[in-house]
C-alpha cells in the first residue's frame, strides 16, 4: 500500500504543478518526501525534487522553503552528513509558521533534527530536541506521533546512560501501543477498501490530466 500511495502522490504533484496550484503542490510535496523517506525510496522522487525546487514561491506561507529544507535535510541524513542535516532541519523549523495549523511540520523538523543529533553521538541534545517533539505530540494528541516519540526517547535515554528514564518511556511506549493494537487491526481490515478508493482517485486524476 505504501508504494501505491507514493504513486498517487507523484501523480497528484504532477497535476497540481500543471495547474499551477501552489497551495496543493506545496502540501503534496511534503507528503511525497515523508512517504519516500518512510519507504527508503528518496531516490525515486529525484524528478519531482528537480521540478519542485525550480517552482516559484507562491504560497501565502513559506512552505516552499520549508520543503526545500526538509528535502535537503533528509538527503543529508541518507548521505550520513549529520551536521548539515541538523542545520537544514532546524532551518526548516525556523521558517515554518508558528501556529497550530503547522504543528505537523514542526514535529517533522524537530524529530529529524534529533535523529541527526543522535547519529552524531549527541544524545543529550537529541533528548532536548525530542522533548520539544513530545510537547507537540501531547498537544495534538495524535497517538502515532506519541508512540514514535516515546520509542525514540527511550532509545536516546538508554544511549545516554539514563536507564531509569529509558524504562519510563519504554513503558509508556508499550502501554500506548497496546491500546491502539485493536484499532490497527481494524485499519488493516480496511486496507482493501482504501486501495479501491485510491484506484478511483487515480482514475479521477487521469481524467483531470487529460483535460
Coordinates of N, CA, C and O in Angstrom, one line a residue, residues 76-202:
X76 N 20.7 14.7 3.3 CA 22.0 14.7 4.1 C 22.0 13.5 5.0 O 23.0 12.9 5.3
X77 N 20.8 13.2 5.7 CA 20.8 12.1 6.5 C 21.1 10.8 5.8 O 21.9 10.0 6.3
X78 N 20.6 10.7 4.6 CA 20.8 9.5 3.8 C 22.3 9.4 3.5 O 22.8 8.3 3.4
X79 N 23.0 10.5 3.2 CA 24.4 10.5 2.9 C 25.3 10.5 4.2 O 26.5 10.6 4.1
X80 N 24.6 10.4 5.3 CA 25.3 10.4 6.6 C 26.1 11.7 6.9 O 27.1 11.7 7.6
X81 N 25.6 12.8 6.3 CA 26.2 14.1 6.6 C 25.3 14.8 7.7 O 24.5 15.7 7.5
X82 N 25.5 14.3 8.9 CA 24.6 14.6 10.0 C 24.6 16.0 10.5 O 23.6 16.6 10.8
X83 N 25.8 16.7 10.5 CA 25.8 18.1 10.9 C 25.0 19.0 9.9 O 24.3 19.8 10.4
X84 N 25.2 18.7 8.6 CA 24.5 19.5 7.7 C 23.0 19.2 7.8 O 22.1 20.1 7.7
X85 N 22.6 18.0 8.0 CA 21.2 17.6 8.1 C 20.6 18.3 9.3 O 19.5 18.9 9.1
X86 N 21.3 18.4 10.4 CA 20.7 19.1 11.6 C 20.5 20.5 11.3 O 19.4 21.1 11.6
X87 N 21.4 21.2 10.6 CA 21.2 22.6 10.3 C 20.0 22.8 9.4 O 19.3 23.8 9.5
X88 N 19.9 21.9 8.4 CA 18.7 22.0 7.5 C 17.4 21.9 8.2 O 16.4 22.6 8.0
X89 N 17.3 20.9 9.1 CA 16.1 20.6 9.9 C 15.7 21.8 10.8 O 14.6 22.2 10.9
X90 N 16.7 22.4 11.4 CA 16.5 23.5 12.3 C 16.1 24.7 11.5 O 15.2 25.5 12.0
X91 N 16.6 24.9 10.3 CA 16.2 26.0 9.4 C 14.8 25.7 9.0 O 14.0 26.7 8.9
X92 N 14.5 24.5 8.7 CA 13.1 24.1 8.4 C 12.1 24.5 9.5 O 11.1 25.1 9.2
X93 N 12.5 24.2 10.7 CA 11.7 24.6 11.9 C 11.5 26.1 12.0 O 10.4 26.6 12.2
X94 N 12.6 26.8 11.8 CA 12.6 28.3 11.9 C 11.7 29.0 10.8 O 11.1 30.0 11.1
X95 N 11.7 28.4 9.6 CA 10.9 29.1 8.6 C 9.5 28.7 8.5 O 8.6 29.3 7.8
X96 N 9.1 27.6 9.3 CA 7.7 27.2 9.3 C 6.9 28.1 10.2 O 7.3 28.4 11.3
X97 N 5.7 28.5 9.7 CA 4.8 29.4 10.5 C 4.6 28.8 11.9 O 4.3 27.6 12.0
X98 N 4.6 29.7 12.9 CA 4.4 29.2 14.3 C 2.9 29.3 14.7 O 2.5 30.3 15.3
X99 N 2.2 28.4 14.2 CA 0.8 28.3 14.5 C 0.4 26.8 14.6 O 1.1 25.9 14.0
X100 N -0.7 26.5 15.3 CA -1.1 25.1 15.5 C -1.4 24.4 14.1 O -1.3 23.2 14.0
X101 N -1.8 25.2 13.1 CA -2.1 24.6 11.8 C -0.8 23.9 11.2 O -1.0 23.0 10.3
X102 N 0.4 24.3 11.7 CA 1.6 23.7 11.1 C 2.4 22.9 12.1 O 3.6 22.7 12.0
X103 N 1.6 22.3 13.1 CA 2.3 21.5 14.2 C 3.0 20.3 13.6 O 4.0 19.9 14.0
X104 N 2.4 19.7 12.6 CA 3.0 18.5 12.0 C 4.3 18.9 11.3 O 5.3 18.1 11.4
X105 N 4.4 20.0 10.7 CA 5.7 20.5 10.1 C 6.7 20.7 11.2 O 7.9 20.3 11.1
X106 N 6.3 21.3 12.3 CA 7.2 21.5 13.5 C 7.7 20.1 14.0 O 8.9 19.9 14.3
X107 N 6.8 19.2 14.1 CA 7.1 17.9 14.6 C 8.1 17.2 13.7 O 9.1 16.6 14.2
X108 N 7.9 17.2 12.4 CA 8.8 16.5 11.5 C 10.2 17.1 11.6 O 11.2 16.4 11.6
X109 N 10.3 18.4 11.6 CA 11.6 19.1 11.6 C 12.3 18.8 12.9 O 13.5 18.4 12.8
X110 N 11.7 18.8 14.0 CA 12.4 18.6 15.3 C 12.8 17.1 15.5 O 13.9 16.8 15.9
X111 N 11.9 16.2 15.1 CA 12.2 14.8 15.2 C 13.3 14.4 14.3 O 14.2 13.6 14.7
X112 N 13.4 14.9 13.1 CA 14.5 14.7 12.2 C 15.8 15.3 12.7 O 16.9 14.7 12.6
X113 N 15.7 16.5 13.3 CA 16.9 17.1 13.9 C 17.4 16.3 15.0 O 18.7 16.1 15.2
X114 N 16.6 15.7 15.9 CA 17.0 14.9 17.0 C 17.7 13.6 16.4 O 18.7 13.1 17.0
X115 N 17.2 13.1 15.3 CA 17.8 11.9 14.7 C 19.2 12.3 14.2 O 20.2 11.5 14.5
X116 N 19.4 13.4 13.6 CA 20.7 13.9 13.2 C 21.7 14.0 14.4 O 22.8 13.6 14.4
X117 N 21.2 14.6 15.5 CA 22.0 14.7 16.7 C 22.4 13.4 17.3 O 23.6 13.2 17.7
X118 N 21.4 12.4 17.3 CA 21.7 11.1 17.8 C 22.8 10.4 17.0 O 23.7 9.7 17.5
X119 N 22.7 10.6 15.7 CA 23.7 10.0 14.8 C 25.1 10.6 15.0 O 26.1 9.9 14.6
X120 N 25.1 11.8 15.5 CA 26.4 12.4 15.8 C 26.9 12.1 17.2 O 28.0 12.5 17.6
X121 N 26.1 11.3 17.9 CA 26.5 10.9 19.3 C 26.1 11.9 20.4 O 26.4 11.7 21.5
X122 N 25.4 12.9 20.0 CA 24.9 13.9 21.0 C 23.5 13.5 21.5 O 22.5 14.1 21.1
X123 N 23.5 12.5 22.4 CA 22.2 12.0 22.8 C 21.5 13.0 23.8 O 20.3 13.0 23.8
X124 N 22.3 13.8 24.6 CA 21.7 14.8 25.4 C 21.0 15.8 24.6 O 19.8 16.2 24.9
X125 N 21.6 16.3 23.5 CA 21.0 17.2 22.6 C 19.8 16.6 21.9 O 18.8 17.3 21.8
X126 N 19.9 15.3 21.5 CA 18.8 14.7 20.9 C 17.6 14.6 21.8 O 16.4 14.8 21.4
X127 N 17.8 14.3 23.1 CA 16.8 14.2 24.1 C 16.1 15.6 24.2 O 14.8 15.7 24.2
X128 N 16.9 16.7 24.3 CA 16.3 18.0 24.5 C 15.4 18.4 23.3 O 14.3 18.9 23.4
X129 N 15.9 18.0 22.1 CA 15.1 18.3 20.9 C 13.9 17.5 20.8 O 12.8 18.0 20.5
X130 N 14.0 16.2 21.2 CA 12.9 15.3 21.1 C 11.8 15.6 22.1 O 10.6 15.4 21.9
X131 N 12.2 16.2 23.3 CA 11.2 16.7 24.2 C 10.3 17.8 23.7 O 9.2 17.9 24.0
X132 N 10.9 18.5 22.7 CA 10.1 19.6 22.1 C 9.0 18.9 21.1 O 7.9 19.3 21.0
X133 N 9.5 17.8 20.5 CA 8.6 17.0 19.7 C 7.5 16.3 20.6 O 6.3 16.2 20.2
X134 N 7.9 15.9 21.8 CA 6.9 15.3 22.7 C 5.8 16.3 23.0 O 4.7 15.9 23.1
X135 N 6.2 17.5 23.3 CA 5.2 18.6 23.6 C 4.2 18.7 22.5 O 3.0 18.9 22.8
X136 N 4.7 18.7 21.3 CA 3.8 18.8 20.1 C 2.9 17.6 20.0 O 1.6 17.7 19.8
X137 N 3.4 16.4 20.2 CA 2.7 15.2 20.1 C 1.6 15.1 21.2 O 0.4 14.7 21.0
X138 N 1.9 15.6 22.4 CA 1.0 15.5 23.5 C -0.1 16.6 23.3 O -1.3 16.3 23.5
X139 N 0.2 17.7 22.7 CA -0.7 18.8 22.5 C -1.7 18.4 21.4 O -2.9 18.6 21.5
X140 N -1.2 17.8 20.3 CA -2.1 17.4 19.2 C -2.8 16.1 19.5 O -3.8 15.8 18.9
X141 N -2.3 15.3 20.5 CA -2.9 14.0 20.9 C -3.0 13.1 19.7 O -4.1 12.4 19.6
X142 N -2.0 13.0 18.8 CA -2.0 12.1 17.7 C -1.2 10.9 18.2 O 0.0 10.9 18.5
X143 N -1.9 9.7 18.4 CA -1.3 8.6 19.0 C -0.1 8.0 18.3 O 0.9 7.6 18.9
X144 N -0.1 8.0 17.0 CA 1.1 7.5 16.2 C 2.3 8.4 16.5 O 3.4 7.9 16.6
X145 N 2.1 9.7 16.6 CA 3.1 10.6 17.0 C 3.7 10.3 18.3 O 4.9 10.2 18.5
X146 N 2.8 10.1 19.3 CA 3.2 9.9 20.7 C 4.0 8.5 20.8 O 5.0 8.4 21.5
X147 N 3.5 7.5 20.1 CA 4.2 6.2 20.1 C 5.6 6.4 19.6 O 6.6 5.9 20.2
X148 N 5.8 7.1 18.5 CA 7.1 7.3 17.9 C 8.0 8.1 18.9 O 9.2 7.8 19.1
X149 N 7.4 9.1 19.5 CA 8.2 10.0 20.5 C 8.7 9.1 21.7 O 9.9 9.2 22.0
X150 N 7.8 8.3 22.2 CA 8.2 7.5 23.4 C 9.2 6.5 23.1 O 10.2 6.3 23.8
X151 N 9.1 5.9 21.9 CA 10.1 4.9 21.5 C 11.5 5.5 21.3 O 12.5 5.0 21.7
X152 N 11.5 6.7 20.6 CA 12.8 7.4 20.4 C 13.4 7.9 21.6 O 14.6 7.8 21.8
X153 N 12.6 8.5 22.5 CA 13.1 9.0 23.8 C 13.7 7.8 24.6 O 14.7 8.0 25.3
X154 N 13.0 6.7 24.6 CA 13.5 5.5 25.4 C 14.9 5.1 24.8 O 15.8 4.8 25.6
X155 N 15.0 5.2 23.5 CA 16.3 4.8 22.9 C 17.4 5.8 23.2 O 18.5 5.5 23.5
X156 N 17.0 7.1 23.1 CA 18.0 8.2 23.4 C 18.5 8.2 24.8 O 19.7 8.4 25.1
X157 N 17.5 8.0 25.7 CA 17.9 8.0 27.2 C 18.8 6.8 27.5 O 19.8 6.9 28.2
X158 N 18.5 5.6 26.8 CA 19.3 4.5 27.0 C 20.8 4.7 26.5 O 21.7 4.4 27.2
X159 N 20.8 5.3 25.3 CA 22.2 5.6 24.8 C 22.9 6.6 25.6 O 24.2 6.7 25.6
X160 N 22.2 7.5 26.3 CA 22.8 8.5 27.2 C 23.1 7.9 28.6 O 23.7 8.7 29.4
X161 N 22.8 6.7 28.8 CA 23.1 6.0 30.1 C 22.1 6.3 31.2 O 22.4 6.1 32.3
X162 N 20.9 6.8 30.8 CA 19.9 7.1 31.8 C 18.8 6.1 31.7 O 17.7 6.2 31.1
X163 N 19.1 4.9 32.3 CA 18.3 3.7 32.3 C 16.9 3.9 32.8 O 15.9 3.4 32.3
X164 N 16.8 4.7 33.9 CA 15.5 4.9 34.6 C 14.6 5.7 33.7 O 13.4 5.3 33.5
X165 N 15.0 6.7 33.0 CA 14.2 7.5 32.1 C 13.9 6.6 30.9 O 12.8 6.7 30.3
X166 N 14.8 5.8 30.4 CA 14.6 5.0 29.3 C 13.5 4.0 29.6 O 12.6 3.8 28.8
X167 N 13.5 3.4 30.8 CA 12.4 2.5 31.2 C 11.1 3.2 31.3 O 10.1 2.6 30.9
X168 N 11.1 4.4 31.8 CA 9.9 5.2 31.9 C 9.2 5.4 30.5 O 8.0 5.1 30.3
X169 N 10.0 5.8 29.5 CA 9.4 6.0 28.2 C 9.1 4.7 27.4 O 8.2 4.6 26.6
X170 N 9.9 3.7 27.7 CA 9.6 2.4 27.1 C 8.3 1.8 27.6 O 7.5 1.3 26.8
X171 N 8.0 2.0 28.9 CA 6.7 1.6 29.5 C 5.6 2.4 28.8 O 4.5 1.8 28.5
X172 N 5.7 3.7 28.7 CA 4.7 4.5 28.1 C 4.5 4.1 26.6 O 3.4 4.1 26.1
X173 N 5.6 3.7 25.9 CA 5.5 3.3 24.5 C 4.7 2.0 24.4 O 3.7 2.0 23.6
X174 N 4.9 1.0 25.3 CA 4.2 -0.2 25.2 C 2.8 -0.1 25.6 O 1.8 -0.7 25.0
X175 N 2.5 0.7 26.6 CA 1.1 1.0 27.1 C 0.3 1.6 26.0 O -0.8 1.1 25.7
X176 N 0.8 2.6 25.3 CA 0.1 3.3 24.3 C 0.0 2.4 23.0 O -1.1 2.3 22.4
X177 N 1.0 1.7 22.7 CA 1.0 0.8 21.5 C 0.0 -0.3 21.7 O -0.8 -0.6 20.8
X178 N -0.1 -0.9 22.9 CA -1.1 -1.9 23.2 C -2.5 -1.4 23.1 O -3.4 -2.1 22.6
X179 N -2.7 -0.2 23.5 CA -4.0 0.4 23.5 C -4.6 0.7 22.1 O -5.8 0.8 21.9
X180 N -3.7 0.8 21.1 CA -4.2 1.0 19.8 C -4.1 -0.2 18.8 O -4.4 -0.1 17.7
X181 N -3.6 -1.3 19.4 CA -3.5 -2.5 18.6 C -4.8 -2.9 17.9 O -4.8 -3.2 16.7
X182 N -5.9 -2.9 18.7 CA -7.2 -3.3 18.1 C -7.6 -2.4 17.0 O -8.1 -2.8 15.9
X183 N -7.3 -1.1 17.2 CA -7.7 -0.1 16.1 C -6.8 -0.4 14.9 O -7.3 -0.2 13.7
X184 N -5.6 -0.8 15.1 CA -4.7 -1.0 13.9 C -5.2 -2.3 13.2 O -5.1 -2.3 11.9
X185 N -5.7 -3.3 13.9 CA -6.2 -4.5 13.2 C -7.5 -4.1 12.4 O -7.6 -4.6 11.3
X186 N -8.3 -3.2 12.9 CA -9.5 -2.8 12.2 C -9.0 -2.1 10.9 O -9.6 -2.2 9.8
X187 N -8.0 -1.2 11.1 CA -7.5 -0.5 9.9 C -6.9 -1.4 8.8 O -7.2 -1.2 7.6
X188 N -6.3 -2.5 9.3 CA -5.8 -3.5 8.3 C -6.9 -4.1 7.5 O -6.8 -4.4 6.3
X189 N -8.0 -4.4 8.2 CA -9.2 -4.9 7.5 C -9.8 -4.0 6.5 O -10.5 -4.5 5.6
X190 N -9.5 -2.7 6.6 CA -10.0 -1.7 5.6 C -9.0 -1.4 4.5 O -9.3 -0.5 3.7
X191 N -7.9 -2.1 4.5 CA -6.8 -1.8 3.5 C -7.4 -1.9 2.1 O -7.1 -1.2 1.2
X192 N -8.1 -3.0 1.9 CA -8.7 -3.3 0.5 C -9.6 -2.2 0.1 O -9.6 -1.7 -1.0
X193 N -10.4 -1.7 1.0 CA -11.3 -0.6 0.7 C -10.6 0.6 0.4 O -10.9 1.4 -0.5
X194 N -9.5 0.9 1.1 CA -8.6 2.0 0.9 C -8.0 2.0 -0.5 O -8.0 3.0 -1.2
X195 N -7.5 0.8 -0.9 CA -6.9 0.6 -2.2 C -7.9 0.9 -3.3 O -7.6 1.5 -4.4
X196 N -9.2 0.4 -3.1 CA -10.2 0.6 -4.1 C -10.5 2.1 -4.3 O -10.6 2.6 -5.4
X197 N -10.5 2.9 -3.1 CA -10.7 4.3 -3.2 C -9.5 5.0 -3.9 O -9.7 5.9 -4.6
X198 N -8.3 4.5 -3.6 CA -7.1 5.1 -4.2 C -7.2 4.9 -5.7 O -6.8 5.8 -6.5
X199 N -7.6 3.7 -6.2 CA -7.8 3.5 -7.6 C -8.7 4.5 -8.3 O -8.5 5.0 -9.4
X200 N -9.8 4.7 -7.6 CA -10.8 5.7 -8.1 C -10.2 7.1 -8.2 O -10.5 7.8 -9.1
X201 N -9.5 7.5 -7.1 CA -8.8 8.8 -7.1 C -7.9 8.9 -8.3 O -7.8 9.9 -9.0
X202 N -7.1 7.8 -8.5 CA -6.2 7.8 -9.7 C -6.9 8.0 -11.0 O -6.4 8.7 -11.9

